[in-house]
Short mmCIF file of C-alpha atoms in Angstrom, two decimals:
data_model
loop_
_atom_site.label_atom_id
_atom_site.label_comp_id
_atom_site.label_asym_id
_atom_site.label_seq_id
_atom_site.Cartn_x
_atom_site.Cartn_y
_atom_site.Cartn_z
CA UNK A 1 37.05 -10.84 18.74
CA UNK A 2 37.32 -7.15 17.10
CA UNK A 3 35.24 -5.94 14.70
CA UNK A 4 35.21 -6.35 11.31
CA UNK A 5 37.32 -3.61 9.86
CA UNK A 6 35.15 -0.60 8.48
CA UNK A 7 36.51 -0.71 4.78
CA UNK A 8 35.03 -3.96 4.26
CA UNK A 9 31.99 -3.63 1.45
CA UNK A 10 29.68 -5.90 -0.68
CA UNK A 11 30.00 -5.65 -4.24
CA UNK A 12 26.58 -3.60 -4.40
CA UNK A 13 26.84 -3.62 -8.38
CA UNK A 14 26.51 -7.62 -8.46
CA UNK A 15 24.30 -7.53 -5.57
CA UNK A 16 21.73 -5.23 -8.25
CA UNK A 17 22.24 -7.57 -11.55
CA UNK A 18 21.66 -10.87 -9.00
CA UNK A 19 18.16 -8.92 -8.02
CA UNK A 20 17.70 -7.97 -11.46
CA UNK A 21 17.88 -11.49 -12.95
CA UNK A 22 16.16 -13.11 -10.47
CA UNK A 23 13.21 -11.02 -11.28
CA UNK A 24 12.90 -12.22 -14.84
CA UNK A 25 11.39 -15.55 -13.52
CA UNK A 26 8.30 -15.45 -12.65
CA UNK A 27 7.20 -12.01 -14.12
CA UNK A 28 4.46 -10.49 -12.80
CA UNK A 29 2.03 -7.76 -15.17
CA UNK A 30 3.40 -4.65 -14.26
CA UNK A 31 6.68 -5.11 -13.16
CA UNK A 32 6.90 -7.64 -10.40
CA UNK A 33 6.88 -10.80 -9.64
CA UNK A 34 4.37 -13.53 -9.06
CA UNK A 35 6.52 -16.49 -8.32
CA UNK A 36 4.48 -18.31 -5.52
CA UNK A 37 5.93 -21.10 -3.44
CA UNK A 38 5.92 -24.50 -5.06
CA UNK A 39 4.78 -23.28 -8.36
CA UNK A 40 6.81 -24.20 -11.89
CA UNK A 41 8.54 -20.06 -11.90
CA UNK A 42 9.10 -21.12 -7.76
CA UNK A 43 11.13 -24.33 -9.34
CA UNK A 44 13.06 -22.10 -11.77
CA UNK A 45 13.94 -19.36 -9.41
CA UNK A 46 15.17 -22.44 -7.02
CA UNK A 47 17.56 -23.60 -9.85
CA UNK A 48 18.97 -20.45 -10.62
CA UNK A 49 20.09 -19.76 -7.44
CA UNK A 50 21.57 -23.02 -6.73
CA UNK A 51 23.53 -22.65 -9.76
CA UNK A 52 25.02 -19.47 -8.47
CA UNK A 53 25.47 -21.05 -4.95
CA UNK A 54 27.63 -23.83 -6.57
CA UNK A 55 29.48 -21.42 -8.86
CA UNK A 56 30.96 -19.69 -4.83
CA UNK A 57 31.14 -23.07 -3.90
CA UNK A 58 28.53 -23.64 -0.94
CA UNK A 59 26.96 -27.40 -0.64
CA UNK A 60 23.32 -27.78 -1.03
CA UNK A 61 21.44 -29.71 1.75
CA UNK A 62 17.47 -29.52 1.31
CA UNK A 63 14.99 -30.33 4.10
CA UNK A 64 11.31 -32.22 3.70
CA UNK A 65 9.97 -28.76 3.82
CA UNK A 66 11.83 -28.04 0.39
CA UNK A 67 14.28 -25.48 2.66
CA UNK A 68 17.12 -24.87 0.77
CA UNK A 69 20.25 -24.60 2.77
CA UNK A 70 23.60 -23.60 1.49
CA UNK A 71 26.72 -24.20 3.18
CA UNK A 72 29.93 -22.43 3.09
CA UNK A 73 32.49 -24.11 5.79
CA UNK A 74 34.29 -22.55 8.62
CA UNK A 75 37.46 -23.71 10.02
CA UNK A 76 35.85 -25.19 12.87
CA UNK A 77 34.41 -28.37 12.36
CA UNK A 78 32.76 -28.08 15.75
CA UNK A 79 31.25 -24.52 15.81
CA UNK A 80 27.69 -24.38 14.95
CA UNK A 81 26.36 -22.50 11.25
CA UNK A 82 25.63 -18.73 11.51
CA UNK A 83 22.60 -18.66 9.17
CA UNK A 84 21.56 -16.13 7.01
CA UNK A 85 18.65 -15.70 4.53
CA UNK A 86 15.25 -15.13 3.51
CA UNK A 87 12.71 -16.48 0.93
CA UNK A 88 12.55 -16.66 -3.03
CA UNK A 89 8.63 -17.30 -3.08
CA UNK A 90 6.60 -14.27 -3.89
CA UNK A 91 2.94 -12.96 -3.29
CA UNK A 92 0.93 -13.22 -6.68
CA UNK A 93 1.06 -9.69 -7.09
CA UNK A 94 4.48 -9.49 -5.66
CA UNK A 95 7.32 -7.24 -5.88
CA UNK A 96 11.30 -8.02 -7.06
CA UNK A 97 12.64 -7.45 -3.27
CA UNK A 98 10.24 -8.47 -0.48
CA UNK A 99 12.56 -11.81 0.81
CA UNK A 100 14.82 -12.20 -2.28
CA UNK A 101 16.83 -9.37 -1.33
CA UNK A 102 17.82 -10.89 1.87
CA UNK A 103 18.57 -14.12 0.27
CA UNK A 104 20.86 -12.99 -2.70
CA UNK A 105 22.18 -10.49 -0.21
CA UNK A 106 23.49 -13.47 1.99
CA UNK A 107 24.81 -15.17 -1.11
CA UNK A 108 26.40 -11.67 -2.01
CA UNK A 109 27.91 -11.66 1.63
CA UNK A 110 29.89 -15.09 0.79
CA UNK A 111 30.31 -14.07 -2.44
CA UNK A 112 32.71 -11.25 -1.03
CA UNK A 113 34.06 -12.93 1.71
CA UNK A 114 35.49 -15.39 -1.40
CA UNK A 115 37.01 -11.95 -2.94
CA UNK A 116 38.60 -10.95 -0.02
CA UNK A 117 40.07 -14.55 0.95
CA UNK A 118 37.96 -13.99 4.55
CA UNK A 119 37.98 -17.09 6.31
CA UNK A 120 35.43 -17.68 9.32
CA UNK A 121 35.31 -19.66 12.21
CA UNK A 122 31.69 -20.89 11.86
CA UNK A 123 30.23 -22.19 8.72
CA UNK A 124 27.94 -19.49 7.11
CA UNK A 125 24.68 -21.52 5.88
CA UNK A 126 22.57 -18.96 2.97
CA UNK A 127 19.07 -19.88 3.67
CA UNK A 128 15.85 -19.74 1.21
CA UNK A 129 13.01 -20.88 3.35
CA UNK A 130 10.01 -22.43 1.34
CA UNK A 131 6.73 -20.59 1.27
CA UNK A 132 7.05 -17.65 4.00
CA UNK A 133 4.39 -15.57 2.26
CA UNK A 134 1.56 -18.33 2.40
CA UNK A 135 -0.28 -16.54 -0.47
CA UNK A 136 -0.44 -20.18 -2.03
CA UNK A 137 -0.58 -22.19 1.37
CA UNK A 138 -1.45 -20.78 4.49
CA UNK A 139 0.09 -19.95 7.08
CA UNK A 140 3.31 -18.08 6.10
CA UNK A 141 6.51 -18.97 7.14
CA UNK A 142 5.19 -22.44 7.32
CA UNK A 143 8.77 -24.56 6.57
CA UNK A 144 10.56 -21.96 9.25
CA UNK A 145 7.34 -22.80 11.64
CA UNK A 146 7.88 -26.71 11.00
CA UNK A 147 11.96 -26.30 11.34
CA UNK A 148 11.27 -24.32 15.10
CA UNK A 149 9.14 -27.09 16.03
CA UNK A 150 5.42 -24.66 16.06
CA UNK A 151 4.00 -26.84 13.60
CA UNK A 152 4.30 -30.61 12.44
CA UNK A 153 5.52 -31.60 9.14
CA UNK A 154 2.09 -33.56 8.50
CA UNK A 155 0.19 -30.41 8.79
CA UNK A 156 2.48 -28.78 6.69
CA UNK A 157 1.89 -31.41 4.08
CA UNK A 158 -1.76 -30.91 4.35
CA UNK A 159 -2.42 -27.63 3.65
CA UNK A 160 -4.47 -27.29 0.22
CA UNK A 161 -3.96 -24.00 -1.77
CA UNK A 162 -7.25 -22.44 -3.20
CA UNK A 163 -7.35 -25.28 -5.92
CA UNK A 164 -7.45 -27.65 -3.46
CA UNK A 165 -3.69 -29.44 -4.14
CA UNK A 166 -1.85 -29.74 -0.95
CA UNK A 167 1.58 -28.76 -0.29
CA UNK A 168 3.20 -32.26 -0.19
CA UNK A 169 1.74 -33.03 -3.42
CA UNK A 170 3.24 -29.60 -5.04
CA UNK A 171 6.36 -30.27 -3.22
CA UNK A 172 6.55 -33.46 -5.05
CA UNK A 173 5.49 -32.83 -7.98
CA UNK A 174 8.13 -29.63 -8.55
CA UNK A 175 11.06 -32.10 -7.29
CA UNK A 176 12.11 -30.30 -4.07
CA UNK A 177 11.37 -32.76 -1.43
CA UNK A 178 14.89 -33.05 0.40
CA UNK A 179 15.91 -35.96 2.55
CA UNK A 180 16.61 -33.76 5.68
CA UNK A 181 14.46 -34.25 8.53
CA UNK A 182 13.12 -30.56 9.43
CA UNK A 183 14.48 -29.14 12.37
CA UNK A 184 17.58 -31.61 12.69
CA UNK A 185 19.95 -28.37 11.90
CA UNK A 186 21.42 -26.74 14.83
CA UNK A 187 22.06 -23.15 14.69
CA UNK A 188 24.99 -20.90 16.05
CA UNK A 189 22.66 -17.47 15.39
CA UNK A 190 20.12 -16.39 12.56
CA UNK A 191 20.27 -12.93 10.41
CA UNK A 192 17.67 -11.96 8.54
CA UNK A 193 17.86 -8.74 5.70
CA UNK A 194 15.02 -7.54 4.81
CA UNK A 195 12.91 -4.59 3.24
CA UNK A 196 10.84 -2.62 5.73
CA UNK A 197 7.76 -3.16 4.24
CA UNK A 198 6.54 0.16 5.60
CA UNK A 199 7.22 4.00 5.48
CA UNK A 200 9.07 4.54 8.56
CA UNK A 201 12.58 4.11 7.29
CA UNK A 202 12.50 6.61 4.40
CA UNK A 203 9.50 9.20 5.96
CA UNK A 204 12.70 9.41 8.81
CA UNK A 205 15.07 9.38 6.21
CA UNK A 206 17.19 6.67 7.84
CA UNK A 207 19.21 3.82 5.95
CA UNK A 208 19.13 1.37 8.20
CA UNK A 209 16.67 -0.11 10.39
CA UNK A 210 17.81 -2.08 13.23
CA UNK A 211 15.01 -4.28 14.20
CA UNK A 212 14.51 -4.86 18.05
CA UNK A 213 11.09 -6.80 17.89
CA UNK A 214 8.50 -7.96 15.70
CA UNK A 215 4.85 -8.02 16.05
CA UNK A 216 2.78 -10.65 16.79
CA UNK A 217 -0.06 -12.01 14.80
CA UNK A 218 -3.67 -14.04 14.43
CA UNK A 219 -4.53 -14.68 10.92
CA UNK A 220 -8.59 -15.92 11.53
CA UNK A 221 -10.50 -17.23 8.67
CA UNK A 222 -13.92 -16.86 8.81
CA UNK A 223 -16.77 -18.18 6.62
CA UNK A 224 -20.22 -17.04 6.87
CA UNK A 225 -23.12 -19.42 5.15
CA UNK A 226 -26.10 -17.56 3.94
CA UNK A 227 -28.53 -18.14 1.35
CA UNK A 228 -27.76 -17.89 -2.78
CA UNK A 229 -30.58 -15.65 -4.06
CA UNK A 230 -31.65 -13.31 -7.22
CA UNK A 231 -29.76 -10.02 -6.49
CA UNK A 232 -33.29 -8.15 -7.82
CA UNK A 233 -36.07 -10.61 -7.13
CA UNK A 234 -35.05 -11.42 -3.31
CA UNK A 235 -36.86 -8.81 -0.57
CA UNK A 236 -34.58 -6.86 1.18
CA UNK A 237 -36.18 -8.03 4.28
CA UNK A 238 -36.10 -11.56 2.77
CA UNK A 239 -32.55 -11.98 2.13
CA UNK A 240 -29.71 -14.04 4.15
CA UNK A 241 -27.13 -11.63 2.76
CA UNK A 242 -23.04 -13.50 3.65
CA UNK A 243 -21.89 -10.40 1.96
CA UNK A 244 -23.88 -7.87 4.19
CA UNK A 245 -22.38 -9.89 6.98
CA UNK A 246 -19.03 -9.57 5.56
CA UNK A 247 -18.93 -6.17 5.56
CA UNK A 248 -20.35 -5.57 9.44
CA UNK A 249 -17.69 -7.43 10.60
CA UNK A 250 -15.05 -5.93 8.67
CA UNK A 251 -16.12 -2.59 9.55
CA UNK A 252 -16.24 -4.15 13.45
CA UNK A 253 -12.15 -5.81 13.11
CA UNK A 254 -11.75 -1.62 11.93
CA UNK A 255 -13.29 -0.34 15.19
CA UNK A 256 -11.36 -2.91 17.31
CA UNK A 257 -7.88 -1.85 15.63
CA UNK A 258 -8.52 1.67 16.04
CA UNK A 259 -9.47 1.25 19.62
CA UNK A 260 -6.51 0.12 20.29
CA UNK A 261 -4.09 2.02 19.04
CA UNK A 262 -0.87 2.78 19.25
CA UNK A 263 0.43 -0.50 18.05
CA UNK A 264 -2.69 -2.38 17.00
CA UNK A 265 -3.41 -2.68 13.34
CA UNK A 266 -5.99 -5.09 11.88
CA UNK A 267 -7.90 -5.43 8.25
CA UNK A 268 -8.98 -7.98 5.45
CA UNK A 269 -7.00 -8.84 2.46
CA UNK A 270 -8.52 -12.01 1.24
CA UNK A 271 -12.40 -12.98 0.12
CA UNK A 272 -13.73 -15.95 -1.38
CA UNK A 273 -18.16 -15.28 -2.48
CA UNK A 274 -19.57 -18.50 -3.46
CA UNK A 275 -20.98 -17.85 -6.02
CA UNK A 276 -19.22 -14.91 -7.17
CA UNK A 277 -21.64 -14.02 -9.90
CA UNK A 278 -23.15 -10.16 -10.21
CA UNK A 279 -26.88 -11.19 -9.75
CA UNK A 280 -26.76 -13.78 -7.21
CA UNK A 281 -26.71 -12.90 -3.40
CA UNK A 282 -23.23 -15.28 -1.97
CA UNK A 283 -24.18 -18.07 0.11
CA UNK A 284 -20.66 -19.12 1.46
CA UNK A 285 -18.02 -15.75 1.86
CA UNK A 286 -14.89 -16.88 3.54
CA UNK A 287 -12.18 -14.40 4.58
CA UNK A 288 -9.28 -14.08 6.28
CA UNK A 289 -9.26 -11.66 9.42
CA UNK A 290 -5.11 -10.14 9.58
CA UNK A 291 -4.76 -8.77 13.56
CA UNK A 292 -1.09 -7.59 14.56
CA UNK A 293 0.59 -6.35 17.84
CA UNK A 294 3.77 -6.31 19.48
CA UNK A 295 1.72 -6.06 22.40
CA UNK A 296 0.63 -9.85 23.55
CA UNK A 297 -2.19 -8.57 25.56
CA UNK A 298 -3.60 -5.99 23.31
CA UNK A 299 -2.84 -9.16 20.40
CA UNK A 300 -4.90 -11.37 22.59
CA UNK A 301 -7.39 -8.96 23.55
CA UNK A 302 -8.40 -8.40 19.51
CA UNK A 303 -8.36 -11.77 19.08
CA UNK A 304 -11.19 -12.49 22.09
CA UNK A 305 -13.33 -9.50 20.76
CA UNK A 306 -13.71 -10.64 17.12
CA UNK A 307 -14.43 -14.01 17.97
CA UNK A 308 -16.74 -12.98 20.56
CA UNK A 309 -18.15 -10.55 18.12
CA UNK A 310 -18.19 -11.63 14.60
CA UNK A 311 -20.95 -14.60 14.98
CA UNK A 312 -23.32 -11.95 16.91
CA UNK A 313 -23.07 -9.85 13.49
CA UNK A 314 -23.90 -12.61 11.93
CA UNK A 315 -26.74 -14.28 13.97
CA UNK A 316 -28.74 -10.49 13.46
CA UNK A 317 -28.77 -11.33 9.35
CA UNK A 318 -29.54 -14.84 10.26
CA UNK A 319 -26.27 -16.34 8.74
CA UNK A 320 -24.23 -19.01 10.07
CA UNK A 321 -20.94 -18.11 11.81
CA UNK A 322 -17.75 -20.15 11.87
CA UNK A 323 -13.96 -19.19 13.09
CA UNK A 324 -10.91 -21.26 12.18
CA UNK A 325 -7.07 -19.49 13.47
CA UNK A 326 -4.92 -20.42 10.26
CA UNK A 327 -1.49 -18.56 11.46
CA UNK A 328 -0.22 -17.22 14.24
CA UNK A 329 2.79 -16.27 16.14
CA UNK A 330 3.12 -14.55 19.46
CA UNK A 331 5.52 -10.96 19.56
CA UNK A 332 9.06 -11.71 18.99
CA UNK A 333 12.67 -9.80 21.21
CA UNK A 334 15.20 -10.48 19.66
CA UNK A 335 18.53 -10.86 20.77
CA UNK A 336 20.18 -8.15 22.26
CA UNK A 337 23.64 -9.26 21.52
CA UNK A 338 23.12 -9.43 17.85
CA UNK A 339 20.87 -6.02 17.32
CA UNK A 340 23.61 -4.41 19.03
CA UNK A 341 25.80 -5.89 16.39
CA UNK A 342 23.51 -4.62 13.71
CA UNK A 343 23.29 -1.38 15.44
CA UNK A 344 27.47 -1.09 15.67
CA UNK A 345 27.53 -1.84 12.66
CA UNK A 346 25.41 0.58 11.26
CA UNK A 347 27.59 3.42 13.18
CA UNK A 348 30.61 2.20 12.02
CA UNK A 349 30.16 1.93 8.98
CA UNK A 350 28.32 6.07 8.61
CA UNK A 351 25.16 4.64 7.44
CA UNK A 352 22.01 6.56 9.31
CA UNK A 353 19.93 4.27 11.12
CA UNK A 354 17.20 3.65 13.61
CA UNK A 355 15.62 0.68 16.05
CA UNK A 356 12.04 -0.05 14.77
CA UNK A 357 9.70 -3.07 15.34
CA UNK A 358 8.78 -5.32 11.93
CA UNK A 359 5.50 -4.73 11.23
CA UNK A 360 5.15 -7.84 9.03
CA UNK A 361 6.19 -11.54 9.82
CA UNK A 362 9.52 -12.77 8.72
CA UNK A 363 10.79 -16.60 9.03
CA UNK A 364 13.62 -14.89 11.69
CA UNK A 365 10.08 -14.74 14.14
CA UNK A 366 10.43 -18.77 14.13
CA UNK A 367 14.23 -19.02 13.92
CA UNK A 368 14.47 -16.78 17.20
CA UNK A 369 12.31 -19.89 18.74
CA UNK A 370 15.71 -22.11 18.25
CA UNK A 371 18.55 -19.53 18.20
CA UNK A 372 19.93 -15.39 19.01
CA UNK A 373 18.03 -13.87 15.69
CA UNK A 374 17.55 -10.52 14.50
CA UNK A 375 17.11 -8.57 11.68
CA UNK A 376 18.06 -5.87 9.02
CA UNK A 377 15.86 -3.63 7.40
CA UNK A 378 16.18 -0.97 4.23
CA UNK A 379 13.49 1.53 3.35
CA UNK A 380 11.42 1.05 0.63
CA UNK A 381 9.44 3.58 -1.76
CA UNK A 382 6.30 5.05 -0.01
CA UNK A 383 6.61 1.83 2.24
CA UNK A 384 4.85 -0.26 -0.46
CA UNK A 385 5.32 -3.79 -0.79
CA UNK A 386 2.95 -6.95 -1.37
CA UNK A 387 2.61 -4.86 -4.64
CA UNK A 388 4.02 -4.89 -8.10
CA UNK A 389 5.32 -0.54 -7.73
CA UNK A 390 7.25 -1.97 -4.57
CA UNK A 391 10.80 -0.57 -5.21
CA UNK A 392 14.31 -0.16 -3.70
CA UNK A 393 17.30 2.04 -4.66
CA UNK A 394 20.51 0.20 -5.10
CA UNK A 395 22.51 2.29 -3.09
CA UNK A 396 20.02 0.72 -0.18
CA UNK A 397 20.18 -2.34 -1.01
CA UNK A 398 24.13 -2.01 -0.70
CA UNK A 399 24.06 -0.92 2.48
CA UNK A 400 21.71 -2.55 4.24
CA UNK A 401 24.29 -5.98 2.61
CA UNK A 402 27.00 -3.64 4.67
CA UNK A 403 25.28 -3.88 7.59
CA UNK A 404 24.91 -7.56 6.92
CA UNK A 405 28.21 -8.59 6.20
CA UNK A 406 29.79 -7.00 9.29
CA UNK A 407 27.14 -8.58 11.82
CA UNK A 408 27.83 -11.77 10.06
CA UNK A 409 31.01 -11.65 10.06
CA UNK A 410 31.40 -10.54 13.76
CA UNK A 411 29.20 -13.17 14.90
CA UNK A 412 30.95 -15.96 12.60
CA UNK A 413 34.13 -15.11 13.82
CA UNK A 414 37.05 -13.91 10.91
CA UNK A 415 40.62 -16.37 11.53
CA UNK A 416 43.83 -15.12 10.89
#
């Protein structure tokens, strides 16, 4: 088929107030959100968005995974979904556009196609997958892992937050438990729009970033048992210090990154002391080790050192070592066909663009498992995000939804 024609446009104006509104749930204290998966603002932001999906008339189906899918028919009753979405659930110190602006942006692509009378060949399915940050429940993307078959559904289920309640229980308890078996959904292609997440896009000054891989990942958690003692009566040379050992390693995960660079990055954002009080030396520290490539052997390489490493810190402080993997996925091509669509797109429709390689994990890393997948990226301000000052201009956000709408539409086929 031809292209889409290059007038075609989003309505960027009700793509902003859909953004906008979404953000009042789950209000975070300075301006963004904290609206983590499975929580009671999670449930709201659900409900609001299936109201609006009714109100353009898609169908609701809802997986055991509490994946909402929302379906707006082709004239094909044989051709497979092109799917296209994101995730409403937020980091707790979250920003209003990291996943929600691909979501409302694929709701704001059927939206338009409604204006314009655009009928397609395949059905166009508006995904929000449930808890791809795993702030709450680790790993991320878990429902997209246990849809591509990475993970099982009972695992998924099992997974305790840091209150120990487990995601079937919250899944439950918020009502979202759907009757579809996960994974039973067959799809024709998967598009994913998302912020970059980093300052590539605007340092280059580029609108559009067509995204050609994504990197790989090992998310280790690591708890170190020492000894709980007075802070100013303990001997330095008496003391079984978690916390000293904590920091060796850290600094060792920085020296293992920076050796490998280009295209290596590694770090900690997570810490649990036990017992967390100012005069007390911790006995338990867990933390979570973050190691990314694009590069499988340089991924796996990291990987081998720090495990290899990490308990030999440890042992010279005489505290106790132990290493559990709690996400990974392996560097991810996508498909050429559909980046080049992305890429076309971007050209014809005068927006300045680049290829560049997601730094951060996206549920279209376990969708590419089961389907042709790519991406769509806009630049965000200073490249922050996983922060309440993460921010957007609306004039990207509308044309990163261009982008989107013409590789949709190409790859869903316009009749008549």
């Amino acid at each position: 088929m031809t292209a889409p024609t290059d007038n075609l446009r989003i309505n960027g104006e009700r793509l902003w107030d859909s953004l906008m509104e979404m953000a009042k749930i789950g209000p975070g204290l300075r301006g963004g959100n904290n609206r983590q998966t499975l929580t009671d603002a999670d449930a709201e932001g659900r409900k609001l968005f299936e109201g609006w999906c009714e109100a353009a008339g898609l169908t609701m189906g809802v997986d055991k995974m509490g994946t909402m899918f929302m379906t707006r028919p082709g004239t094909d009753p044989a051709a497979l979904p092109v799917y296209v979405g994101s995730h409403l659930d937020t980091q707790p110190t979250g920003g209003k556009f990291d996943g929600v602006l691909g979501v409302l942006s694929a709701l704001e692509v059927v939206r338009s196609l409604n204006d314009l009378g655009i009928k397609t060949k395949h059905p166009i399915v508006v995904t929000n997958w449930a808890n791809e940050e795993g702030a709450r429940f680790a790993p991320a993307m878990l429902a997209s892992g246990v849809f591509a078959g990475q993970l099982t559904l009972d695992y998924a289920y099992g997974r305790k937050d840091p209150e120990g309640k487990t995601y079937g229980e919250e899944l439950k308890r918020i009502g979202w438990v759907g009757d579809e078996e996960v994974g039973a959904r067959k799809m024709h292609a998967y598009l994913e729009y998302h912020i970059e997440q980093g300052p590539i896009l605007e340092a280059s000054e580029k609108q559009i970033g067509v995204v050609t891989h994504c990197q790989g990942l090992w998310w280790l958690e690591v708890t170190l048992t020492g000894k709980e003692a007075h802070t100013g009566s303990t001997p330095m040379a008496m003391r079984v210090n978690a916390g000293l050992a904590m920091s060796r390693i850290i600094e060792m995960v920085q020296a293992v990154a920076m050796e490998n660079q280009p295209g290596a990055v590694g770090g900690v954002g997570q810490v649990f002391f036990t017992p967390n009080s100012r005069n007390v030396l911790p006995g338990k520290v867990v933390f979570t080790i973050d190691i990314r490539s694009p590069d499988q052997a340089k991924l796996d390489g990291m990987r081998a050192r720090i495990e290899e490493e990490a308990p030999l810190i440890a042992a010279e402080l005489g505290v106790g070592c132990s290493i559990e993997p709690v996400g990974h996925f392996d560097p991810v091509t996508f498909d050429p066909t559909l980046v080049a669509r992305v890429r076309n797109a971007a050209e014809r429709l005068g927006y300045s663009h680049m290829d560049i390689i997601s730094g951060a994990g996206h549920d279209a890393c376990w969708a590419a498992k089961v389907a042709p997948a790519t991406m769509v990226m806009c630049p965000c301000v200073d490249g922050l995000s996983h922060n309440e000052d993460e921010n957007i201009t609306p004039q990207w956000a509308s044309a990163g939804a261009d982008v989107l709408l013409h590789a949709v539409l190409e790859t869903a086929e316009i009749v008549g």
